[in-house]
PDB file of C-alpha atoms in Angstrom:
ATOM      1  CA  MET A   1     -98.528 121.796-107.211  1.00 45.00           C
ATOM      2  CA  PHE A   2     -99.384 120.559-110.681  1.00 47.00           C
ATOM      3  CA  HIS A   3     -97.673 123.566-112.280  1.00 50.00           C
ATOM      4  CA  ARG A   4     -94.441 122.847-110.405  1.00 53.00           C
ATOM      5  CA  PHE A   5     -94.572 119.173-111.374  1.00 54.00           C
ATOM      6  CA  SER A   6     -95.185 119.990-115.037  1.00 57.00           C
ATOM      7  CA  THR A   7     -92.297 122.485-115.050  1.00 60.00           C
ATOM      8  CA  ILE A   8     -89.914 119.890-113.592  1.00 61.00           C
ATOM      9  CA  PHE A   9     -91.233 117.301-116.033  1.00 64.00           C
ATOM     10  CA  PHE A  10     -90.635 119.510-119.066  1.00 63.00           C
ATOM     11  CA  ASP A  11     -87.214 120.528-117.729  1.00 64.00           C
ATOM     12  CA  LEU A  12     -86.358 116.844-117.497  1.00 62.00           C
ATOM     13  CA  LEU A  13     -87.553 116.185-121.048  1.00 62.00           C
ATOM     14  CA  LEU A  14     -85.592 119.131-122.441  1.00 64.00           C
ATOM     15  CA  CYS A  15     -82.396 118.169-120.641  1.00 65.00           C
ATOM     16  CA  TYR A  16     -82.774 114.507-121.510  1.00 64.00           C
ATOM     17  CA  PHE A  17     -83.323 114.969-125.238  1.00 65.00           C
ATOM     18  CA  GLY A  18     -80.871 117.869-125.370  1.00 63.00           C
ATOM     19  CA  SER A  19     -78.171 115.721-123.800  1.00 63.00           C
ATOM     20  CA  PHE A  20     -78.760 112.982-126.366  1.00 63.00           C
ATOM     21  CA  PHE A  21     -78.587 115.514-129.188  1.00 65.00           C
ATOM     22  CA  PHE A  22     -75.230 116.850-127.986  1.00 64.00           C
ATOM     23  CA  PHE A  23     -73.978 113.328-127.271  1.00 63.00           C
ATOM     24  CA  PHE A  24     -74.584 112.240-130.862  1.00 65.00           C
ATOM     25  CA  PHE A  25     -73.113 115.504-132.121  1.00 64.00           C
ATOM     26  CA  PHE A  26     -69.874 114.880-130.209  1.00 62.00           C
ATOM     27  CA  ASN A  27     -69.959 111.193-131.082  1.00 60.00           C
ATOM     28  CA  PHE A  28     -69.964 112.073-134.764  1.00 63.00           C
ATOM     29  CA  PHE A  29     -66.760 114.109-134.504  1.00 62.00           C
ATOM     30  CA  PHE A  30     -64.869 112.250-131.781  1.00 62.00           C
ATOM     31  CA  ARG A  31     -64.795 108.482-132.096  1.00 62.00           C
ATOM     32  CA  THR A  32     -62.362 107.502-129.357  1.00 66.00           C
ATOM     33  CA  LEU A  33     -63.842 105.108-126.812  1.00 66.00           C
ATOM     34  CA  LEU A  34     -62.532 106.960-123.756  1.00 66.00           C
ATOM     35  CA  PHE A  35     -63.984 110.262-124.928  1.00 69.00           C
ATOM     36  CA  ARG A  36     -67.370 108.652-125.589  1.00 67.00           C
ATOM     37  CA  ILE A  37     -67.410 107.117-122.097  1.00 71.00           C
ATOM     38  CA  PHE A  38     -66.557 110.505-120.591  1.00 74.00           C
ATOM     39  CA  LEU A  39     -69.352 112.210-122.545  1.00 70.00           C
ATOM     40  CA  ARG A  40     -71.901 109.571-121.573  1.00 72.00           C
ATOM     41  CA  ILE A  41     -71.068 110.022-117.877  1.00 74.00           C
ATOM     42  CA  PHE A  42     -71.077 113.812-118.218  1.00 74.00           C
ATOM     43  CA  PHE A  43     -74.441 113.996-119.975  1.00 71.00           C
ATOM     44  CA  THR A  44     -76.013 111.513-117.564  1.00 70.00           C
ATOM     45  CA  LEU A  45     -74.919 113.651-114.613  1.00 72.00           C
ATOM     46  CA  TYR A  46     -76.052 116.785-116.446  1.00 70.00           C
ATOM     47  CA  THR A  47     -79.511 115.318-117.027  1.00 66.00           C
ATOM     48  CA  PHE A  48     -79.982 114.466-113.350  1.00 67.00           C
ATOM     49  CA  LEU A  49     -78.668 117.853-112.239  1.00 67.00           C
ATOM     50  CA  CYS A  50     -81.189 119.536-114.520  1.00 64.00           C
ATOM     51  CA  PHE A  51     -83.936 117.422-112.997  1.00 61.00           C
ATOM     52  CA  PHE A  52     -83.097 118.255-109.388  1.00 61.00           C
ATOM     53  CA  HIS A  53     -82.247 121.938-109.853  1.00 61.00           C
ATOM     54  CA  GLN A  54     -83.106 124.821-112.117  1.00 60.00           C
ATOM     55  CA  SER A  55     -82.084 123.824-115.615  1.00 62.00           C
ATOM     56  CA  PHE A  56     -80.894 127.288-116.677  1.00 64.00           C
ATOM     57  CA  LEU A  57     -78.026 127.337-114.168  1.00 64.00           C
ATOM     58  CA  PHE A  58     -76.673 123.992-115.323  1.00 65.00           C
ATOM     59  CA  PHE A  59     -77.231 124.917-118.954  1.00 68.00           C
ATOM     60  CA  CYS A  60     -74.883 127.873-118.360  1.00 67.00           C
ATOM     61  CA  ILE A  61     -72.356 125.533-116.742  1.00 66.00           C
ATOM     62  CA  TYR A  62     -72.661 123.238-119.740  1.00 67.00           C
ATOM     63  CA  LEU A  63     -72.098 126.126-122.160  1.00 66.00           C
ATOM     64  CA  GLY A  64     -69.015 127.097-120.191  1.00 68.00           C
ATOM     65  CA  PHE A  65     -67.687 123.542-120.568  1.00 68.00           C
ATOM     66  CA  TYR A  66     -68.542 123.526-124.272  1.00 65.00           C
ATOM     67  CA  PHE A  67     -66.744 126.781-125.107  1.00 65.00           C
ATOM     68  CA  THR A  68     -63.809 125.990-122.840  1.00 63.00           C
ATOM     69  CA  PHE A  69     -63.319 122.646-124.558  1.00 61.00           C
ATOM     70  CA  PHE A  70     -63.489 123.950-128.113  1.00 59.00           C
ATOM     71  CA  PHE A  71     -61.545 127.180-127.699  1.00 57.00           C
ATOM     72  CA  SER A  72     -58.765 125.927-125.438  1.00 48.00           C
TER      73      SER A  72
END
């Protein structure tokens, strides 16, 4: 029980701080207000999805979004 709680807790911390890191990274390069609002909503949803599910699956979805956005 404690092991499962600690795993979820550390998944939440990783996703939370990781989302802020990528948010500030995007914010540095893209300064339009609409794009920043979209990224804030996206990373908030991503953080909660990582908390309620396995983080690796949603990390793969996030990478797919990242590469699709930059190489399209």
